[in-house]
Amino acid sequence: MKLATVGTSWITERFLKAAVVTQGLEPYGVFSRNIDKAKAFGAPYGASVFYNDYQQLLDDPNVEIVYIGAPNSLHFSYMDRAIDAGKAVICEKPFVSTMKEFQQIKRKVVEKRAFVFEAITTLSMPNYTSIKENLQKIAPVHIAKVDFSQFSSRYPQLQAGERTNIFDPAFSGGALYDLGVYGVHLAVGLFGAPQDVVCFCNNKQYGVDISGMLLLKYPDKVCNITFSKDTHSTTITEFQGEKGYLTVRGSTGRCDCIGLALVGEDEQDISLEQSDNPMEYEAAAFVKAIQNDDWNYVMQALNQSETVMDILCKARKSAGIVFEADKA
Amino acid sequence: MKLATVGTSWITERFLKAAVVTQGLEPYGVFSRNIDKAKAFGAPYGASVFYNDYQQLLDDPNVEIVYIGAPNSLHFSYMDRAIDAGKAVICEKPFVSTMKEFQQIKRKVVEKRAFVFEAITTLSMPNYTSIKENLQKIAPVHIAKVDFSQFSSRYPQLQAGERTNIFDPAFSGGALYDLGVYGVHLAVGLFGAPQDVVCFCNNKQYGVDISGMLLLKYPDKVCNITFSKDTHSTTITEFQGEKGYLTVRGSTGRCDCIGLALVGEDEQDISLEQSDNPMEYEAAAFVKAIQNDDWNYVMQALNQSETVMDILCKARKSAGIVFEADKA
């Protein structure tokens, strides 16, 4: 399938690197308002068609699938127009900004039977499947502490008075939507929709949250999700069960390092080896779903995204985080 | 000072062991409804007077200080009567069950200038002072995750249908009041009173919480407190700051193992060596306050206990945990 990309940051570049090694996916077109930037960005990965107008990309009948790595606030309109143009879509997390946006996308996905996916690395990692299986060994789990803290080099810039998209409410920025979304996807993937959601955030004087914590209530468990771009951390995620505990050390976007401790036993490293580029797994999964016409996969992924968006929006309401997108 | 004790469980025995090595404190009397039990319990620690009626203890003019290690729900009445009898009091955590109880104790403490202390090991540990000092090096702290999880051997008994005081709402039981109280004292000791408190709990079908999590909101930080008697855990407490992080591994009642990682450096073990019996430190601190007529110490400790009780009661309200004591 011929792939065209939107956005020229590191995340889109990482996806192009994954696309190059993904069977059935072929870097073809790149959109950037600056055509020279589009060429310089896409040519190294084999892209050969460049657009400085998004409509050109949508009008190109050769483009079969669009990857959207633009700022969060633009996900909705790029995705909405791509669906209208009959393209398959891979949209970077967070899927959209608001539930209103989500419902419009969902309506179109169902109406047009569009193959649309939220790119959230966690759920396609081999170790995610391993976590899911191994949690059965320590079940029931009553306490889950999920962490994605990563000090941002842009935070000192923000403190110095510079504006930056990732911390701008006009771009649906902040740590919850950037990092917290991984933890929420992990929790929802493992435990489903919670009964109750509370969120407290820090540093809101910058217009969005720079760090904070979510608390999710389930019938038999409580889940804490930490997200932080203004602190340093061991970044340990832990699931506590009646028969032992399971740890994830490092990024919950990758889940590289998994430990399992059954009652009375030492913690064992049960990590599976994973590729350096976590996006290879999601790229392969999405292509496979399209090739197999696996509509069930699309709907399950969309349900997952809906539950996650619902939590993110409830969390923002709870913590008092308002985006420009809320005013639309 | 001549010490008399109330309660014959392991916690009172541990306090007697601490009293034996505390200058100025002398095991003297033991109260138990069963006089033989009182003798067998207290004699090994040098106690020589035994009561099977609490009033006898209060009427004994030789008793100068009373240690209360009875079930939580009885703390209030034992303490209230001891203050009336003009004794100094060391009451095991949690101080009381309700804010109504707290206010009555506070009124009497102030009126009678009574030397009354909540026994909460954490705050007198050498490593607590070290945590407080070293947090300055990573300040500002925006994220704190405090954990006291300890699988209870009585939980399987509870599941099997047996009743046990520590999980009985008639005795103000549950994990929040038993273990969570350590984390709340640690948070309040380090950060003061929070602006907002939310609590979700598990396993309430047993009448109280068996595990759960608190979320405390401060102006510049969010603090999660985990307490669990129904799961296994690594039991890591972590403070995340802009200039590094600080970890506490193991019980927050002891804070034995402290690690500090400044930005760009590996985590260093900064633990101070501590006694095997953590109650030695609080015993020494309370005796010193009495001997120095340090009324300021008493009032500061009482303020700390008030903030902690306020959080515990708000947490119970938030999580829907009701004690018999609430109906008084």
XYZ file of C-alpha atoms in Angstrom:
656
model
C 0.000 0.000 0.000
C 1.222 3.446 -0.911
C 1.738 5.575 2.194
C 1.618 9.352 2.449
C 2.625 11.158 5.637
C 1.544 14.341 7.394
C 3.948 15.998 9.849
C 7.734 16.250 9.755
C 8.744 15.672 13.370
C 10.721 12.745 14.818
C 7.576 10.664 15.313
C 6.684 10.735 11.604
C 10.295 9.959 10.728
C 10.192 6.987 13.082
C 7.033 5.776 11.361
C 8.701 6.097 7.935
C 11.604 3.995 9.248
C 9.071 1.383 10.358
C 7.211 1.569 7.030
C 10.401 0.811 5.109
C 10.670 -2.587 6.842
C 6.916 -3.323 6.854
C 5.768 -5.754 4.199
C 2.870 -4.264 2.253
C 3.693 -0.661 3.154
C 5.586 1.629 0.796
C 6.634 5.238 1.556
C 5.247 7.168 -1.398
C 4.162 10.731 -0.605
C 5.000 13.423 1.940
C 3.000 16.525 2.779
C 4.533 19.638 4.292
C 3.572 23.271 3.811
C 7.230 23.699 2.818
C 7.794 21.549 -0.278
C 11.583 21.513 0.158
C 11.134 20.265 3.696
C 8.800 17.543 2.399
C 11.429 16.383 -0.101
C 14.334 16.466 2.340
C 12.212 14.618 4.885
C 10.728 11.879 2.686
C 13.320 11.183 -0.007
C 15.680 9.208 2.293
C 12.826 6.734 2.882
C 11.939 6.307 -0.787
C 9.053 8.780 -0.971
C 8.820 10.227 -4.459
C 5.769 12.504 -4.439
C 5.614 15.701 -2.402
C 2.741 18.052 -1.638
C 2.603 21.501 -0.050
C -1.194 21.376 0.013
C -2.999 18.615 1.923
C -5.754 18.582 -0.715
C -3.174 17.495 -3.319
C -2.362 14.496 -1.132
C -6.057 13.630 -0.771
C -6.644 14.070 -4.518
C -3.758 11.738 -5.393
C -5.500 8.429 -6.281
C -2.252 6.514 -5.709
C -2.255 7.315 -1.975
C -3.937 4.415 -0.173
C -3.068 5.113 3.434
C -2.295 8.347 5.300
C -0.145 8.551 8.446
C -0.936 11.640 10.536
C 1.850 12.818 12.848
C 0.756 16.463 13.061
C 0.182 18.389 16.333
C -2.656 16.865 18.401
C -5.186 19.587 17.666
C -4.915 18.932 13.918
C -5.479 15.152 14.084
C -9.233 15.551 13.750
C -9.392 17.658 10.587
C -6.610 15.771 8.777
C -8.262 12.452 9.664
C -11.784 13.656 8.853
C -10.759 14.814 5.389
C -8.718 11.661 4.711
C -11.733 9.476 5.515
C -13.879 11.615 3.199
C -11.264 11.077 0.484
C -11.570 7.304 0.923
C -8.102 6.775 2.380
C -7.136 4.377 5.153
C -5.721 6.339 8.117
C -3.125 5.755 10.806
C -3.424 8.659 13.248
C -0.798 9.213 15.918
C -1.939 9.185 19.560
C -3.844 10.946 21.057
C -6.529 10.060 18.507
C -8.403 13.390 18.726
C -8.865 16.221 21.263
C -12.526 15.959 22.309
C -15.397 13.469 22.453
C -17.299 15.616 19.943
C -14.453 15.105 17.474
C -14.354 11.409 18.327
C -18.061 10.895 17.659
C -17.808 12.517 14.230
C -14.843 10.320 13.278
C -16.615 7.228 14.605
C -19.769 8.000 12.626
C -17.767 8.334 9.414
C -15.662 5.238 10.089
C -18.806 3.152 10.491
C -20.708 4.788 7.607
C -17.849 4.472 5.153
C -16.369 1.275 6.598
C -13.083 3.203 6.735
C -9.922 1.500 7.992
C -8.795 4.004 10.628
C -6.320 3.271 13.430
C -4.902 5.177 16.393
C -1.140 4.635 16.470
C -0.373 3.690 20.069
C 2.751 1.548 20.138
C 2.017 -0.128 23.487
C -0.865 -2.287 22.284
C 1.079 -3.946 19.452
C 4.282 -4.679 21.380
C 5.083 -8.391 21.918
C 5.590 -7.624 25.625
C 2.067 -6.188 25.892
C 0.664 -9.604 25.006
C 3.088 -11.107 27.502
C 1.912 -8.717 30.248
C -1.701 -9.616 29.531
C -0.986 -13.353 29.735
C 1.246 -13.178 32.804
C -1.175 -11.018 34.785
C -3.374 -14.122 34.927
C -0.686 -15.774 37.059
C -0.920 -13.121 39.791
C -4.674 -12.517 39.495
C -6.711 -11.019 40.923
C -4.831 -7.731 40.534
C -6.091 -5.080 42.968
C -3.473 -2.336 42.575
C -1.911 -1.052 39.339
C 0.614 1.777 39.152
C 1.388 2.820 35.605
C 4.109 5.382 34.965
C 5.321 7.302 31.964
C 7.528 10.102 33.219
C 10.071 11.628 30.878
C 11.708 14.960 31.590
C 11.239 17.136 28.513
C 14.077 19.228 27.158
C 11.366 21.695 26.168
C 10.247 22.217 29.777
C 13.188 24.520 30.622
C 12.408 26.397 27.384
C 8.815 26.752 28.550
C 10.039 28.041 31.927
C 12.189 30.543 30.037
C 9.069 31.930 28.378
C 9.230 30.220 24.968
C 6.065 28.809 23.431
C 6.099 25.234 22.218
C 3.326 23.210 20.541
C 3.556 20.269 22.926
C 2.720 22.528 25.884
C 0.179 24.738 24.101
C -3.574 24.396 24.759
C -4.156 25.658 21.206
C -2.460 22.453 20.004
C -4.116 20.163 22.607
C -0.735 19.797 24.300
C 0.363 18.749 27.779
C 1.724 15.663 29.501
C -1.638 13.877 29.835
C -2.268 13.844 26.077
C 1.382 13.207 25.221
C 2.488 10.611 27.811
C -0.541 9.825 29.975
C -2.297 8.469 26.884
C 0.108 5.480 26.862
C -0.782 4.567 30.437
C -4.490 4.995 29.785
C -4.286 2.739 26.712
C -2.381 0.152 28.762
C -4.969 0.252 31.572
C -7.934 0.107 29.183
C -6.324 -2.656 27.133
C -5.812 -4.760 30.249
C -8.815 -3.800 32.379
C -11.402 -2.134 30.116
C -13.468 0.938 30.980
C -13.236 2.194 34.581
C -16.208 3.118 36.757
C -14.713 6.377 37.938
C -11.930 8.757 36.876
C -10.146 11.474 38.856
C -7.156 13.525 37.734
C -4.932 16.085 39.455
C -2.340 18.017 37.437
C 0.619 20.331 38.005
C 2.037 23.460 36.467
C -1.214 24.512 34.835
C -0.012 28.126 34.825
C 1.515 27.194 31.466
C -1.979 26.604 30.053
C -1.797 22.793 30.114
C -0.609 20.118 32.535
C 3.142 19.428 32.655
C 2.678 16.488 35.027
C -0.064 14.807 36.978
C -1.768 11.633 38.068
C -4.947 9.814 37.170
C -6.821 7.469 39.467
C -9.113 4.914 37.811
C -11.618 2.871 39.805
C -12.547 -0.642 38.688
C -14.855 -3.076 40.507
C -11.930 -5.042 41.963
C -8.946 -2.757 41.480
C -7.590 0.786 41.571
C -5.203 2.018 38.892
C -2.903 5.020 39.186
C -1.435 6.529 36.028
C 1.484 8.948 36.358
C 2.568 11.225 33.509
C 5.276 13.809 33.837
C 7.417 15.975 31.608
C 8.794 18.119 34.443
C 10.407 15.482 36.699
C 12.979 12.702 36.679
C 11.960 9.197 37.662
C 12.796 5.495 37.918
C 9.730 4.996 35.657
C 8.511 1.747 37.159
C 5.053 0.399 36.365
C 3.732 -2.251 38.730
C 0.738 -4.569 38.876
C 0.046 -5.960 42.358
C -1.954 -9.156 42.652
C -2.951 -11.671 45.279
C -0.478 -14.210 43.865
C 2.491 -11.946 43.104
C 3.448 -8.820 41.207
C 4.488 -7.850 37.690
C 6.734 -4.891 36.854
C 7.402 -2.919 33.684
C 10.568 -0.847 33.830
C 10.974 2.079 31.453
C 8.626 3.544 28.861
C 5.075 2.183 28.759
C 5.217 3.018 25.056
C 7.723 0.182 24.662
C 7.298 -2.138 27.701
C 10.802 -3.465 27.019
C 11.592 -4.827 30.455
C 9.058 -7.080 32.201
C 9.549 -8.729 35.588
C 7.322 -11.318 37.238
C 7.464 -12.254 40.928
C 5.169 -15.037 42.071
C 4.560 -15.394 45.814
C 7.661 -16.728 47.524
C 9.817 -16.426 44.420
C 12.334 -13.821 43.266
C 11.409 -11.493 40.428
C 12.181 -13.123 37.062
C 12.973 -11.238 33.861
C 10.298 -12.422 31.417
C 10.946 -9.762 28.754
C 10.664 -10.734 25.119
C 13.214 -9.216 22.767
C 11.692 -6.357 20.805
C 12.773 -4.228 17.863
C 14.448 -0.880 18.557
C 11.637 0.771 16.607
C 8.359 0.045 18.432
C 6.300 1.400 15.522
C 7.214 -1.630 13.395
C 4.721 -3.729 15.373
C 1.758 -1.389 14.995
C 2.551 -0.772 11.314
C 2.541 -4.527 10.655
C -0.693 -5.006 12.623
C -2.546 -2.245 10.754
C -1.392 -3.460 7.327
C -2.410 -7.013 8.210
C -5.876 -5.848 9.298
C -6.350 -4.006 6.002
C -5.024 -6.875 3.890
C -7.280 -9.369 5.701
C -10.245 -6.980 5.520
C -10.402 -7.472 9.307
C -13.243 -5.103 10.181
C -13.493 -6.608 13.650
C -9.934 -5.376 14.366
C -10.893 -1.859 13.289
C -13.975 -1.768 15.497
C -12.162 -3.202 18.525
C -9.391 -0.628 18.117
C -11.981 2.133 17.730
C -13.778 0.997 20.905
C -10.443 1.045 22.730
C -9.755 4.569 21.431
C -13.244 5.681 22.476
C -12.788 4.453 26.051
C -9.363 6.112 26.201
C -10.660 9.426 24.807
C -13.529 9.323 27.298
C -11.033 8.911 30.167
C -8.746 11.655 28.832
C -11.675 14.068 28.513
C -13.015 13.202 31.984
C -9.487 13.646 33.332
C -9.186 17.077 31.737
C -12.536 18.089 33.167
C -11.491 16.793 36.592
C -8.169 18.651 36.446
C -9.492 21.797 34.785
C -7.518 21.546 31.540
C -9.213 23.391 28.674
C -8.113 23.196 25.025
C -8.954 25.515 22.151
C -10.599 22.446 20.601
C -13.184 22.439 23.421
C -14.568 25.719 22.123
C -15.332 24.358 18.640
C 8.813 7.638 83.851
C 6.710 4.665 84.813
C 4.948 3.204 81.775
C 1.721 1.221 81.716
C 0.494 -0.476 78.540
C -2.899 -1.255 77.035
C -3.170 -4.062 74.469
C -1.273 -7.344 74.241
C -0.562 -7.701 70.531
C 2.821 -7.645 68.780
C 2.786 -3.851 68.471
C 2.569 -3.332 72.245
C 5.274 -5.934 72.754
C 7.475 -4.101 70.282
C 6.894 -0.883 72.220
C 7.846 -2.601 75.486
C 11.067 -3.783 73.837
C 11.745 -0.181 72.826
C 10.854 1.099 76.307
C 13.415 -1.214 77.897
C 16.226 0.527 75.995
C 14.784 4.055 76.282
C 16.400 6.231 78.916
C 13.736 7.723 81.172
C 11.115 5.082 80.361
C 10.456 2.130 82.652
C 7.974 -0.706 81.978
C 5.869 -0.755 85.114
C 2.232 -1.800 84.606
C 0.248 -3.867 82.116
C -3.508 -3.892 81.597
C -5.379 -6.826 80.103
C -8.888 -8.070 80.831
C -7.140 -11.391 81.517
C -4.764 -10.811 84.454
C -2.704 -13.932 83.693
C -2.220 -12.688 80.156
C -1.129 -9.302 81.527
C 1.502 -10.958 83.718
C 2.820 -13.303 81.047
C 2.961 -10.385 78.606
C 4.608 -7.746 80.807
C 6.855 -9.633 83.222
C 9.594 -10.386 80.631
C 10.018 -6.614 80.183
C 10.204 -5.820 83.893
C 6.580 -4.801 84.446
C 5.557 -5.571 88.011
C 1.985 -4.302 88.355
C -0.927 -5.855 86.491
C -4.535 -4.737 86.075
C -7.612 -6.456 84.681
C -9.601 -3.225 84.931
C -8.462 -0.103 83.064
C -9.729 2.076 85.923
C -7.183 0.412 88.241
C -4.435 1.510 85.861
C -5.781 5.067 85.779
C -6.128 5.140 89.581
C -2.539 3.992 90.099
C -0.668 7.233 90.961
C 2.658 5.632 90.030
C 1.668 5.370 86.358
C 3.001 8.452 84.581
C 2.575 7.520 80.940
C 0.154 5.166 79.168
C 0.899 3.417 75.867
C -2.290 2.453 74.002
C -1.936 -0.416 71.516
C -5.588 -1.521 71.578
C -7.779 -1.961 68.465
C -8.261 1.341 66.578
C -11.849 1.895 67.664
C -10.824 1.866 71.342
C -8.016 4.436 71.040
C -10.383 7.322 71.714
C -11.941 6.139 74.976
C -8.684 4.787 76.448
C -6.922 8.046 75.554
C -9.781 10.266 76.723
C -9.878 8.609 80.129
C -6.076 8.630 80.485
C -5.991 12.383 79.841
C -8.738 12.876 82.431
C -6.622 10.876 84.879
C -3.696 13.235 84.288
C -1.464 10.724 82.516
C 0.799 11.375 79.562
C -0.306 9.252 76.583
C 1.372 7.543 73.655
C -1.420 6.296 71.389
C -0.659 3.932 68.529
C -1.589 5.057 65.003
C -4.228 5.738 63.765
C -4.748 8.345 66.490
C -8.565 8.060 66.592
C -11.395 6.987 64.246
C -13.286 10.221 63.514
C -12.812 13.994 63.509
C -15.415 14.263 66.266
C -13.211 12.071 68.444
C -10.167 14.082 67.415
C -11.712 17.407 68.375
C -12.618 16.141 71.848
C -9.082 14.862 72.431
C -7.596 18.102 71.113
C -9.801 20.207 73.393
C -8.699 18.213 76.433
C -5.030 18.206 75.440
C -5.064 22.003 75.202
C -7.210 22.544 78.314
C -5.158 20.228 80.498
C -1.811 20.832 78.769
C -1.622 17.039 78.443
C 1.418 15.418 76.837
C -0.280 13.220 74.238
C 1.451 11.699 71.200
C 0.385 9.599 68.218
C 2.893 6.773 67.794
C 3.796 6.833 64.106
C 7.288 5.431 63.661
C 7.977 7.121 60.313
C 8.294 10.655 61.653
C 10.986 9.828 64.231
C 13.183 7.658 61.997
C 16.656 9.080 61.211
C 15.976 8.402 57.518
C 12.821 10.549 57.628
C 14.967 13.567 58.470
C 17.335 12.498 55.706
C 14.459 12.277 53.190
C 13.284 15.753 54.173
C 16.765 17.235 53.734
C 17.579 15.421 50.497
C 14.277 16.333 48.844
C 15.639 19.889 48.743
C 18.304 18.669 46.312
C 15.730 17.512 43.740
C 13.183 20.282 44.381
C 10.696 21.211 43.221
C 9.036 17.809 43.593
C 5.931 17.501 41.407
C 5.121 13.784 41.700
C 5.196 11.621 44.846
C 4.245 7.951 44.948
C 4.115 6.559 48.456
C 3.535 2.850 48.966
C 2.875 0.640 51.948
C 1.655 -2.693 50.638
C 1.992 -5.754 52.806
C 0.051 -8.925 52.115
C -1.749 -9.889 55.322
C -1.800 -13.472 56.522
C -5.258 -12.636 57.853
C -6.617 -11.828 54.388
C -6.992 -15.512 53.404
C -8.694 -16.056 56.780
C -11.063 -13.211 55.952
C -11.759 -14.780 52.549
C -12.493 -18.045 54.356
C -15.212 -16.293 56.340
C -13.406 -15.645 59.640
C -13.832 -12.300 61.379
C -10.740 -10.408 62.415
C -10.430 -7.053 64.229
C -8.071 -5.505 61.706
C -10.672 -5.933 58.943
C -13.747 -5.124 61.043
C -15.578 -1.785 60.704
C -16.635 -2.171 64.348
C -12.939 -1.850 65.242
C -12.180 0.911 62.678
C -10.170 -1.609 60.684
C -8.994 -1.789 57.085
C -5.838 -1.119 55.102
C -6.228 2.676 54.981
C -6.212 3.049 58.769
C -3.600 0.330 59.274
C -1.068 0.975 56.480
C -2.275 4.026 54.553
C -1.837 6.093 57.715
C 1.969 5.749 57.386
C 1.921 7.157 53.868
C -0.412 9.973 54.862
C 1.846 10.920 57.791
C 4.856 10.860 55.467
C 3.111 13.081 52.899
C 1.805 15.512 55.529
C 5.170 15.611 57.299
C 6.928 16.498 54.054
C 4.296 18.562 52.240
C 1.686 19.674 54.800
C -2.079 19.733 54.264
C -3.306 19.013 50.716
C -5.897 21.071 48.863
C -7.890 18.072 47.706
C -8.247 14.393 48.633
C -9.694 11.493 46.633
C -9.656 7.821 47.587
C -10.714 4.629 45.799
C -10.720 1.313 47.671
C -11.059 -2.401 46.958
C -12.754 -5.386 48.509
C -15.265 -3.344 50.472
C -17.609 -6.351 50.543
C -15.694 -7.258 53.711
C -16.997 -4.090 55.397
C -13.745 -2.128 55.138
C -11.084 -1.516 52.497
C -8.458 -4.240 52.016
C -6.476 -2.123 49.562
C -6.761 1.184 47.788
C -5.157 4.412 46.696
C -5.311 8.010 47.778
C -4.594 10.979 45.547
C -3.588 14.223 47.275
C -3.437 17.528 45.409
C -0.935 20.201 46.435
C -0.338 23.552 44.720
C 2.776 22.288 42.925
C 2.556 18.513 43.247
C 0.348 15.424 43.204
C 0.877 12.632 45.724
C -0.383 9.068 45.364
C -0.555 6.871 48.454
C -0.986 3.118 47.985
C -2.035 0.830 50.832
C -2.718 -2.840 50.393
C -3.156 -5.926 52.518
C -4.423 -8.121 49.674
C -1.548 -7.897 47.167
C 2.179 -8.497 46.833
C 4.442 -5.658 45.771
C 7.957 -4.289 45.275
C 6.883 -1.573 47.759
C 8.775 1.322 46.228
C 8.073 4.896 47.261
C 9.341 7.573 44.903
C 9.612 11.347 44.907
C 10.084 12.856 41.438
C 11.613 16.306 41.169
C 12.927 18.651 38.530
C 16.518 17.935 39.599
C 16.332 14.177 40.200
C 14.430 11.561 42.150
C 14.505 9.992 45.607
C 13.353 6.452 46.378
C 12.357 4.655 49.568
C 12.367 0.872 49.241
C 10.356 -1.189 51.711
C 8.081 -0.161 54.562
C 7.268 3.539 54.913
C 6.977 2.782 58.626
C 10.747 2.267 58.659
C 12.173 4.036 55.572
C 15.260 1.830 55.876
C 16.523 2.083 52.323
C 16.846 5.516 50.701
C 18.197 6.182 47.213
C 18.979 9.543 45.638
C 19.515 10.112 41.916
C 20.467 13.615 40.851
C 20.106 14.498 37.156
C 22.772 12.751 35.115
C 23.976 10.642 38.033
C 23.293 7.042 39.088
C 21.098 6.390 42.101
C 23.173 6.493 45.311
C 22.313 4.647 48.515
C 22.038 7.410 51.116
C 20.417 5.278 53.839
C 21.394 5.887 57.437
C 21.740 2.812 59.614
C 18.705 2.407 61.839
C 17.787 0.190 64.768
C 15.870 -3.024 64.106
C 13.120 -1.692 66.359
C 11.765 1.520 64.796
C 9.760 2.348 67.937
C 12.964 3.174 69.827
C 13.161 6.498 67.986
C 9.621 7.650 68.726
C 9.865 6.476 72.347
C 13.037 8.536 72.830
C 11.485 11.573 71.129
C 8.337 11.503 73.281
C 10.279 11.060 76.535
C 12.589 13.912 75.572
C 9.621 16.191 74.854
C 8.128 15.415 78.263
C 11.422 15.818 80.108
C 12.088 19.147 78.370
C 8.496 20.273 78.932
C 8.475 20.856 75.153
C 4.869 21.936 74.651
C 5.679 23.131 71.142
C 6.553 19.538 70.180
C 3.197 18.334 71.502
C 1.235 20.943 69.568
C 3.163 20.371 66.339
C 2.581 16.630 66.624
C -1.101 17.222 67.356
C -1.423 19.493 64.306
C 0.210 16.786 62.198
C -2.228 14.198 63.599
C -5.161 16.523 62.921
C -4.201 16.991 59.265
C -3.705 13.233 58.902
C -7.046 12.404 60.554
C -8.756 14.960 58.325
C -7.292 13.260 55.231
C -8.202 9.771 56.494
C -11.786 10.844 57.178
C -12.113 12.606 53.804
C -10.649 9.485 52.174
C -13.198 7.260 53.893
C -16.003 9.552 52.815
C -14.651 9.556 49.251
C -14.359 5.756 49.194
C -17.552 5.034 51.121
C -15.973 3.383 54.162
C -18.186 3.634 57.243
C -17.104 2.664 60.774
C -19.238 1.943 63.816
C -17.457 4.940 65.354
C -19.124 7.219 62.779
C -22.497 6.489 64.352
C -21.472 7.709 67.822
